[in-house]
Amino acid sequence: MPAGSEREGRRERVRERRRALAEVADALGGAARETILLEHPDKHQRELALLEALLPEGGAALDVGGGVGVNLACLARLRPDVRGTLVDRFAEYDEGNRMGTAEQAVELLRG
């Protein structure tokens, strides 16, 4: 693939990650949306790029301490061939948690 095409492919992948993050942030709404898109705009981008680079086709990801599952929800949109498992202490994810409730996390991850 020529260098220009490679560069454009990488740019498109970044745009796809941004779209996935926006979808997940919109699904969670409110303060979670602000945290994902405004307070930590590059954090999830970097993490998703790393996951995509390391996961083989049909691979599996275990996210320990992944909160409401932002990365796994995005990964499901970007790489439907990958199976994800989230492990966290969901007791803290209630109406008072800025990232959302445990119920929202389950709904988000079930798609």
Short mmCIF file of N, CA, C and O in Angstrom, two decimals:
data_model
loop_
_atom_site.label_atom_id
_atom_site.label_comp_id
_atom_site.label_asym_id
_atom_site.label_seq_id
_atom_site.Cartn_x
_atom_site.Cartn_y
_atom_site.Cartn_z
N MET A 1 0.87 -1.17 0.00
CA MET A 1 0.00 0.00 0.00
C MET A 1 0.91 1.24 0.00
O MET A 1 1.81 1.35 0.83
N PRO A 2 0.68 2.17 -0.90
CA PRO A 2 1.50 3.39 -0.93
C PRO A 2 1.37 4.18 0.37
O PRO A 2 0.36 4.10 1.07
N ALA A 3 2.42 4.96 0.66
CA ALA A 3 2.47 5.71 1.92
C ALA A 3 1.26 6.60 2.11
O ALA A 3 0.71 6.68 3.20
N GLY A 4 0.81 7.29 1.07
CA GLY A 4 -0.37 8.16 1.18
C GLY A 4 -1.61 7.39 1.53
O GLY A 4 -2.43 7.83 2.35
N SER A 5 -1.77 6.21 0.96
CA SER A 5 -2.92 5.36 1.25
C SER A 5 -2.87 4.83 2.68
O SER A 5 -3.90 4.73 3.34
N GLU A 6 -1.67 4.49 3.13
CA GLU A 6 -1.51 4.03 4.52
C GLU A 6 -1.90 5.12 5.50
O GLU A 6 -2.60 4.88 6.47
N ARG A 7 -1.42 6.31 5.22
CA ARG A 7 -1.72 7.46 6.09
C ARG A 7 -3.22 7.71 6.12
O ARG A 7 -3.79 7.94 7.18
N GLU A 8 -3.86 7.66 4.96
CA GLU A 8 -5.30 7.91 4.92
C GLU A 8 -6.05 6.79 5.65
O GLU A 8 -7.04 7.03 6.33
N GLY A 9 -5.56 5.56 5.56
CA GLY A 9 -6.17 4.45 6.29
C GLY A 9 -6.09 4.65 7.80
O GLY A 9 -7.05 4.38 8.52
N ARG A 10 -4.95 5.14 8.28
CA ARG A 10 -4.80 5.41 9.71
C ARG A 10 -5.73 6.54 10.15
O ARG A 10 -6.34 6.47 11.21
N ARG A 11 -5.83 7.56 9.31
CA ARG A 11 -6.73 8.68 9.63
C ARG A 11 -8.18 8.22 9.70
O ARG A 11 -8.93 8.64 10.57
N GLU A 12 -8.56 7.36 8.77
CA GLU A 12 -9.94 6.84 8.77
C GLU A 12 -10.19 6.02 10.03
O GLU A 12 -11.26 6.09 10.62
N ARG A 13 -9.21 5.24 10.46
CA ARG A 13 -9.38 4.43 11.67
C ARG A 13 -9.55 5.33 12.90
O ARG A 13 -10.35 5.04 13.78
N VAL A 14 -8.82 6.44 12.94
CA VAL A 14 -8.97 7.41 14.04
C VAL A 14 -10.39 7.98 14.02
O VAL A 14 -11.04 8.09 15.06
N ARG A 15 -10.88 8.31 12.84
CA ARG A 15 -12.26 8.83 12.73
C ARG A 15 -13.28 7.79 13.19
O ARG A 15 -14.25 8.12 13.87
N GLU A 16 -13.04 6.52 12.85
CA GLU A 16 -13.95 5.45 13.28
C GLU A 16 -13.94 5.32 14.80
O GLU A 16 -14.99 5.12 15.41
N ARG A 17 -12.77 5.43 15.41
CA ARG A 17 -12.69 5.36 16.87
C ARG A 17 -13.43 6.54 17.50
O ARG A 17 -14.13 6.37 18.50
N ARG A 18 -13.26 7.72 16.93
CA ARG A 18 -13.97 8.89 17.46
C ARG A 18 -15.47 8.71 17.36
O ARG A 18 -16.21 9.07 18.28
N ARG A 19 -15.94 8.16 16.25
CA ARG A 19 -17.38 7.92 16.09
C ARG A 19 -17.88 6.92 17.13
O ARG A 19 -18.92 7.11 17.75
N ALA A 20 -17.13 5.84 17.34
CA ALA A 20 -17.52 4.84 18.33
C ALA A 20 -17.56 5.45 19.72
O ALA A 20 -18.51 5.21 20.49
N LEU A 21 -16.55 6.24 20.06
CA LEU A 21 -16.53 6.90 21.37
C LEU A 21 -17.70 7.85 21.53
O LEU A 21 -18.32 7.90 22.59
N ALA A 22 -18.04 8.59 20.48
CA ALA A 22 -19.18 9.52 20.55
C ALA A 22 -20.48 8.75 20.76
O ALA A 22 -21.33 9.17 21.54
N GLU A 23 -20.64 7.62 20.08
CA GLU A 23 -21.85 6.80 20.24
C GLU A 23 -21.98 6.31 21.68
O GLU A 23 -23.06 6.37 22.27
N VAL A 24 -20.89 5.80 22.22
CA VAL A 24 -20.91 5.28 23.59
C VAL A 24 -21.14 6.42 24.58
O VAL A 24 -21.95 6.30 25.51
N ALA A 25 -20.47 7.55 24.38
CA ALA A 25 -20.64 8.70 25.27
C ALA A 25 -22.08 9.20 25.22
O ALA A 25 -22.66 9.54 26.25
N ASP A 26 -22.66 9.25 24.02
CA ASP A 26 -24.06 9.69 23.89
C ASP A 26 -25.01 8.72 24.59
O ASP A 26 -25.99 9.14 25.19
N ALA A 27 -24.71 7.43 24.50
CA ALA A 27 -25.56 6.42 25.16
C ALA A 27 -25.54 6.60 26.67
O ALA A 27 -26.57 6.44 27.33
N LEU A 28 -24.38 6.93 27.23
CA LEU A 28 -24.28 7.14 28.68
C LEU A 28 -24.80 8.51 29.09
O LEU A 28 -25.40 8.67 30.14
N GLY A 29 -24.56 9.51 28.24
CA GLY A 29 -25.09 10.85 28.46
C GLY A 29 -24.47 11.60 29.64
O GLY A 29 -23.59 11.10 30.34
N GLY A 30 -24.95 12.82 29.85
CA GLY A 30 -24.60 13.66 30.99
C GLY A 30 -23.13 13.77 31.30
O GLY A 30 -22.30 14.02 30.42
N ALA A 31 -22.80 13.60 32.57
CA ALA A 31 -21.43 13.77 33.04
C ALA A 31 -20.49 12.72 32.43
O ALA A 31 -19.32 13.01 32.18
N ALA A 32 -21.00 11.53 32.16
CA ALA A 32 -20.16 10.50 31.55
C ALA A 32 -19.71 10.95 30.16
O ALA A 32 -18.55 10.78 29.78
N ARG A 33 -20.62 11.55 29.43
CA ARG A 33 -20.29 12.06 28.09
C ARG A 33 -19.19 13.10 28.18
O ARG A 33 -18.22 13.08 27.41
N GLU A 34 -19.33 14.02 29.11
CA GLU A 34 -18.31 15.05 29.29
C GLU A 34 -16.96 14.45 29.66
O GLU A 34 -15.92 14.87 29.15
N THR A 35 -16.97 13.47 30.55
CA THR A 35 -15.73 12.83 30.98
C THR A 35 -15.05 12.15 29.81
O THR A 35 -13.84 12.30 29.60
N ILE A 36 -15.80 11.40 29.02
CA ILE A 36 -15.24 10.64 27.91
C ILE A 36 -14.72 11.57 26.81
O ILE A 36 -13.61 11.40 26.32
N LEU A 37 -15.53 12.53 26.41
CA LEU A 37 -15.20 13.34 25.24
C LEU A 37 -14.43 14.62 25.54
O LEU A 37 -13.70 15.12 24.69
N LEU A 38 -14.60 15.18 26.73
CA LEU A 38 -13.98 16.47 27.01
C LEU A 38 -12.81 16.40 28.00
O LEU A 38 -11.78 17.03 27.78
N GLU A 39 -12.98 15.65 29.08
CA GLU A 39 -11.92 15.59 30.08
C GLU A 39 -10.78 14.66 29.67
O GLU A 39 -9.63 14.90 30.01
N HIS A 40 -11.10 13.60 28.97
CA HIS A 40 -10.09 12.61 28.57
C HIS A 40 -10.23 12.27 27.08
O HIS A 40 -10.43 11.11 26.72
N PRO A 41 -10.10 13.26 26.20
CA PRO A 41 -10.38 13.01 24.79
C PRO A 41 -9.44 12.01 24.12
O PRO A 41 -9.85 11.32 23.19
N ASP A 42 -8.20 11.92 24.56
CA ASP A 42 -7.25 11.02 23.89
C ASP A 42 -7.05 9.69 24.60
O ASP A 42 -6.54 8.74 24.02
N LYS A 43 -7.47 9.62 25.86
CA LYS A 43 -7.24 8.41 26.66
C LYS A 43 -7.81 7.17 25.98
O LYS A 43 -7.10 6.19 25.74
N HIS A 44 -9.08 7.20 25.67
CA HIS A 44 -9.72 6.02 25.07
C HIS A 44 -9.23 5.78 23.65
O HIS A 44 -9.11 4.63 23.22
N GLN A 45 -8.91 6.85 22.92
CA GLN A 45 -8.36 6.69 21.57
C GLN A 45 -7.08 5.85 21.62
O GLN A 45 -6.91 4.91 20.83
N ARG A 46 -6.19 6.20 22.52
CA ARG A 46 -4.92 5.46 22.64
C ARG A 46 -5.16 4.02 23.06
O ARG A 46 -4.56 3.09 22.52
N GLU A 47 -6.03 3.84 24.04
CA GLU A 47 -6.31 2.49 24.52
C GLU A 47 -6.94 1.63 23.43
O GLU A 47 -6.58 0.46 23.26
N LEU A 48 -7.87 2.20 22.68
CA LEU A 48 -8.52 1.44 21.61
C LEU A 48 -7.53 1.11 20.49
O LEU A 48 -7.56 0.00 19.94
N ALA A 49 -6.66 2.04 20.15
CA ALA A 49 -5.66 1.78 19.12
C ALA A 49 -4.77 0.62 19.53
O ALA A 49 -4.45 -0.26 18.72
N LEU A 50 -4.37 0.60 20.79
CA LEU A 50 -3.53 -0.47 21.30
C LEU A 50 -4.27 -1.81 21.26
O LEU A 50 -3.73 -2.82 20.80
N LEU A 51 -5.51 -1.82 21.72
CA LEU A 51 -6.30 -3.06 21.69
C LEU A 51 -6.46 -3.58 20.27
O LEU A 51 -6.28 -4.77 20.01
N GLU A 52 -6.80 -2.68 19.37
CA GLU A 52 -6.99 -3.10 17.97
C GLU A 52 -5.70 -3.68 17.38
O GLU A 52 -5.75 -4.65 16.64
N ALA A 53 -4.57 -3.07 17.72
CA ALA A 53 -3.29 -3.54 17.18
C ALA A 53 -2.90 -4.90 17.73
O ALA A 53 -2.28 -5.70 17.03
N LEU A 54 -3.25 -5.17 18.98
CA LEU A 54 -2.79 -6.40 19.63
C LEU A 54 -3.75 -7.58 19.50
O LEU A 54 -3.32 -8.73 19.61
N LEU A 55 -5.03 -7.31 19.31
CA LEU A 55 -6.01 -8.39 19.29
C LEU A 55 -6.08 -9.06 17.92
O LEU A 55 -6.34 -8.40 16.91
N PRO A 56 -5.87 -10.36 17.87
CA PRO A 56 -6.00 -11.06 16.60
C PRO A 56 -7.46 -11.17 16.18
O PRO A 56 -8.36 -10.99 17.01
N GLU A 57 -7.69 -11.48 14.94
CA GLU A 57 -9.06 -11.69 14.48
C GLU A 57 -9.69 -12.81 15.30
O GLU A 57 -9.09 -13.84 15.55
N GLY A 58 -10.92 -12.52 15.81
CA GLY A 58 -11.63 -13.49 16.63
C GLY A 58 -11.08 -13.61 18.05
O GLY A 58 -11.46 -14.52 18.77
N GLY A 59 -10.24 -12.68 18.45
CA GLY A 59 -9.62 -12.70 19.77
C GLY A 59 -10.58 -12.35 20.89
O GLY A 59 -11.78 -12.15 20.67
N ALA A 60 -10.03 -12.28 22.08
CA ALA A 60 -10.84 -11.96 23.27
C ALA A 60 -10.09 -10.95 24.12
O ALA A 60 -8.86 -10.96 24.18
N ALA A 61 -10.85 -10.05 24.76
CA ALA A 61 -10.28 -9.04 25.64
C ALA A 61 -10.93 -9.14 27.01
O ALA A 61 -12.15 -9.24 27.11
N LEU A 62 -10.11 -9.12 28.04
CA LEU A 62 -10.58 -9.10 29.42
C LEU A 62 -10.24 -7.73 29.98
O LEU A 62 -9.07 -7.36 30.06
N ASP A 63 -11.26 -6.97 30.34
CA ASP A 63 -11.09 -5.62 30.88
C ASP A 63 -11.37 -5.68 32.38
O ASP A 63 -12.51 -5.76 32.80
N VAL A 64 -10.30 -5.66 33.17
CA VAL A 64 -10.43 -5.71 34.62
C VAL A 64 -10.38 -4.29 35.16
O VAL A 64 -9.43 -3.55 34.89
N GLY A 65 -11.43 -3.90 35.88
CA GLY A 65 -11.49 -2.54 36.40
C GLY A 65 -11.89 -1.54 35.33
O GLY A 65 -11.51 -0.37 35.40
N GLY A 66 -12.64 -1.99 34.36
CA GLY A 66 -13.00 -1.15 33.21
C GLY A 66 -14.21 -0.26 33.41
O GLY A 66 -14.75 0.28 32.45
N GLY A 67 -14.65 -0.11 34.65
CA GLY A 67 -15.78 0.79 34.91
C GLY A 67 -17.04 0.35 34.21
O GLY A 67 -17.44 -0.82 34.28
N VAL A 68 -17.67 1.28 33.50
CA VAL A 68 -18.92 0.96 32.80
C VAL A 68 -18.67 0.33 31.43
O VAL A 68 -19.60 0.07 30.69
N GLY A 69 -17.41 0.11 31.09
CA GLY A 69 -17.10 -0.62 29.87
C GLY A 69 -16.99 0.21 28.61
O GLY A 69 -17.29 -0.27 27.52
N VAL A 70 -16.53 1.44 28.73
CA VAL A 70 -16.42 2.32 27.57
C VAL A 70 -15.55 1.68 26.49
O VAL A 70 -15.95 1.61 25.32
N ASN A 71 -14.37 1.19 26.86
CA ASN A 71 -13.49 0.61 25.85
C ASN A 71 -14.09 -0.64 25.20
O ASN A 71 -14.00 -0.81 23.99
N LEU A 72 -14.69 -1.51 26.00
CA LEU A 72 -15.28 -2.72 25.42
C LEU A 72 -16.48 -2.41 24.54
O LEU A 72 -16.67 -3.04 23.50
N ALA A 73 -17.28 -1.42 24.92
CA ALA A 73 -18.43 -1.04 24.09
C ALA A 73 -17.94 -0.47 22.76
O ALA A 73 -18.52 -0.76 21.71
N CYS A 74 -16.89 0.33 22.81
CA CYS A 74 -16.32 0.87 21.57
C CYS A 74 -15.70 -0.25 20.74
O CYS A 74 -15.89 -0.31 19.52
N LEU A 75 -14.99 -1.14 21.39
CA LEU A 75 -14.35 -2.25 20.70
C LEU A 75 -15.39 -3.12 20.00
O LEU A 75 -15.17 -3.59 18.88
N ALA A 76 -16.54 -3.32 20.63
CA ALA A 76 -17.61 -4.11 20.02
C ALA A 76 -18.09 -3.46 18.72
O ALA A 76 -18.46 -4.15 17.77
N ARG A 77 -18.09 -2.14 18.69
CA ARG A 77 -18.51 -1.42 17.47
C ARG A 77 -17.43 -1.47 16.39
O ARG A 77 -17.72 -1.55 15.22
N LEU A 78 -16.18 -1.42 16.83
CA LEU A 78 -15.05 -1.36 15.90
C LEU A 78 -14.61 -2.75 15.42
O LEU A 78 -14.17 -2.90 14.29
N ARG A 79 -14.70 -3.72 16.30
CA ARG A 79 -14.21 -5.07 16.00
C ARG A 79 -15.24 -6.10 16.50
O ARG A 79 -15.05 -6.74 17.53
N PRO A 80 -16.33 -6.26 15.76
CA PRO A 80 -17.36 -7.20 16.21
C PRO A 80 -16.87 -8.65 16.29
O PRO A 80 -17.52 -9.49 16.90
N ASP A 81 -15.70 -8.94 15.72
CA ASP A 81 -15.13 -10.30 15.79
C ASP A 81 -14.52 -10.60 17.14
O ASP A 81 -14.26 -11.75 17.47
N VAL A 82 -14.28 -9.56 17.95
CA VAL A 82 -13.62 -9.72 19.25
C VAL A 82 -14.66 -9.92 20.35
O VAL A 82 -15.68 -9.24 20.38
N ARG A 83 -14.39 -10.85 21.23
CA ARG A 83 -15.28 -11.10 22.38
C ARG A 83 -14.69 -10.39 23.59
O ARG A 83 -13.51 -10.50 23.88
N GLY A 84 -15.51 -9.62 24.28
CA GLY A 84 -15.04 -8.87 25.44
C GLY A 84 -15.71 -9.30 26.73
O GLY A 84 -16.88 -9.67 26.74
N THR A 85 -14.93 -9.25 27.81
CA THR A 85 -15.44 -9.55 29.15
C THR A 85 -15.01 -8.42 30.08
O THR A 85 -13.84 -8.04 30.10
N LEU A 86 -15.96 -7.89 30.83
CA LEU A 86 -15.70 -6.80 31.76
C LEU A 86 -15.82 -7.31 33.19
O LEU A 86 -16.79 -7.98 33.53
N VAL A 87 -14.83 -6.97 34.01
CA VAL A 87 -14.86 -7.31 35.43
C VAL A 87 -14.67 -6.02 36.21
O VAL A 87 -13.69 -5.31 36.01
N ASP A 88 -15.62 -5.70 37.07
CA ASP A 88 -15.50 -4.52 37.92
C ASP A 88 -16.42 -4.68 39.11
O ASP A 88 -17.26 -5.59 39.13
N ARG A 89 -16.26 -3.79 40.07
CA ARG A 89 -17.11 -3.76 41.26
C ARG A 89 -18.29 -2.86 40.95
O ARG A 89 -18.21 -1.65 41.07
N PHE A 90 -19.39 -3.41 40.55
CA PHE A 90 -20.50 -2.59 40.08
C PHE A 90 -21.34 -1.96 41.18
O PHE A 90 -22.19 -1.13 40.90
N ALA A 91 -21.08 -2.29 42.43
CA ALA A 91 -21.86 -1.71 43.52
C ALA A 91 -21.74 -0.19 43.54
O ALA A 91 -22.67 0.51 43.93
N GLU A 92 -20.61 0.34 43.10
CA GLU A 92 -20.40 1.80 43.12
C GLU A 92 -21.08 2.52 41.95
O GLU A 92 -21.16 3.74 41.94
N TYR A 93 -21.55 1.76 40.98
CA TYR A 93 -22.18 2.38 39.81
C TYR A 93 -23.69 2.47 40.02
O TYR A 93 -24.46 1.61 39.63
N ASP A 94 -24.07 3.57 40.69
CA ASP A 94 -25.48 3.82 40.98
C ASP A 94 -25.83 5.20 40.43
O ASP A 94 -25.05 5.80 39.70
N GLU A 95 -26.98 5.70 40.79
CA GLU A 95 -27.44 7.01 40.28
C GLU A 95 -26.49 8.14 40.62
O GLU A 95 -26.45 9.16 39.92
N GLY A 96 -25.68 7.99 41.65
CA GLY A 96 -24.76 9.06 42.06
C GLY A 96 -23.42 9.02 41.34
O GLY A 96 -22.61 9.93 41.49
N ASN A 97 -23.16 7.99 40.55
CA ASN A 97 -21.87 7.87 39.87
C ASN A 97 -21.92 8.63 38.55
O ASN A 97 -22.80 8.39 37.73
N ARG A 98 -20.97 9.51 38.34
CA ARG A 98 -20.97 10.35 37.13
C ARG A 98 -20.84 9.55 35.84
O ARG A 98 -21.21 10.03 34.77
N MET A 99 -20.30 8.34 35.91
CA MET A 99 -20.16 7.53 34.70
C MET A 99 -21.40 6.70 34.38
O MET A 99 -21.48 6.10 33.33
N GLY A 100 -22.35 6.67 35.31
CA GLY A 100 -23.58 5.95 35.04
C GLY A 100 -23.81 4.81 36.01
O GLY A 100 -23.04 4.59 36.94
N THR A 101 -24.86 4.09 35.75
CA THR A 101 -25.26 2.99 36.64
C THR A 101 -24.79 1.65 36.09
O THR A 101 -24.46 1.52 34.91
N ALA A 102 -24.79 0.65 36.95
CA ALA A 102 -24.45 -0.71 36.52
C ALA A 102 -25.41 -1.18 35.45
O ALA A 102 -25.02 -1.85 34.49
N GLU A 103 -26.67 -0.81 35.58
CA GLU A 103 -27.68 -1.20 34.59
C GLU A 103 -27.35 -0.59 33.21
O GLU A 103 -27.50 -1.25 32.19
N GLN A 104 -26.91 0.66 33.22
CA GLN A 104 -26.53 1.31 31.96
C GLN A 104 -25.33 0.58 31.33
O GLN A 104 -25.27 0.39 30.11
N ALA A 105 -24.39 0.16 32.17
CA ALA A 105 -23.22 -0.55 31.67
C ALA A 105 -23.62 -1.87 31.01
O ALA A 105 -23.16 -2.18 29.90
N VAL A 106 -24.50 -2.62 31.67
CA VAL A 106 -24.95 -3.89 31.11
C VAL A 106 -25.67 -3.65 29.78
O VAL A 106 -25.40 -4.34 28.78
N GLU A 107 -26.55 -2.68 29.74
CA GLU A 107 -27.28 -2.37 28.51
C GLU A 107 -26.32 -1.96 27.40
O GLU A 107 -26.45 -2.38 26.25
N LEU A 108 -25.35 -1.12 27.73
CA LEU A 108 -24.37 -0.64 26.77
C LEU A 108 -23.57 -1.80 26.18
O LEU A 108 -23.37 -1.87 24.97
N LEU A 109 -23.16 -2.72 27.03
CA LEU A 109 -22.33 -3.83 26.57
C LEU A 109 -23.12 -4.90 25.82
O LEU A 109 -22.57 -5.59 24.98
N ARG A 110 -24.40 -4.98 26.09
CA ARG A 110 -25.23 -5.93 25.34
C ARG A 110 -25.58 -5.40 23.97
O ARG A 110 -25.98 -6.15 23.09
N GLY A 111 -25.39 -4.08 23.80
CA GLY A 111 -25.60 -3.45 22.49
C GLY A 111 -27.03 -3.30 22.18
O GLY A 111 -27.59 -3.12 21.23
#
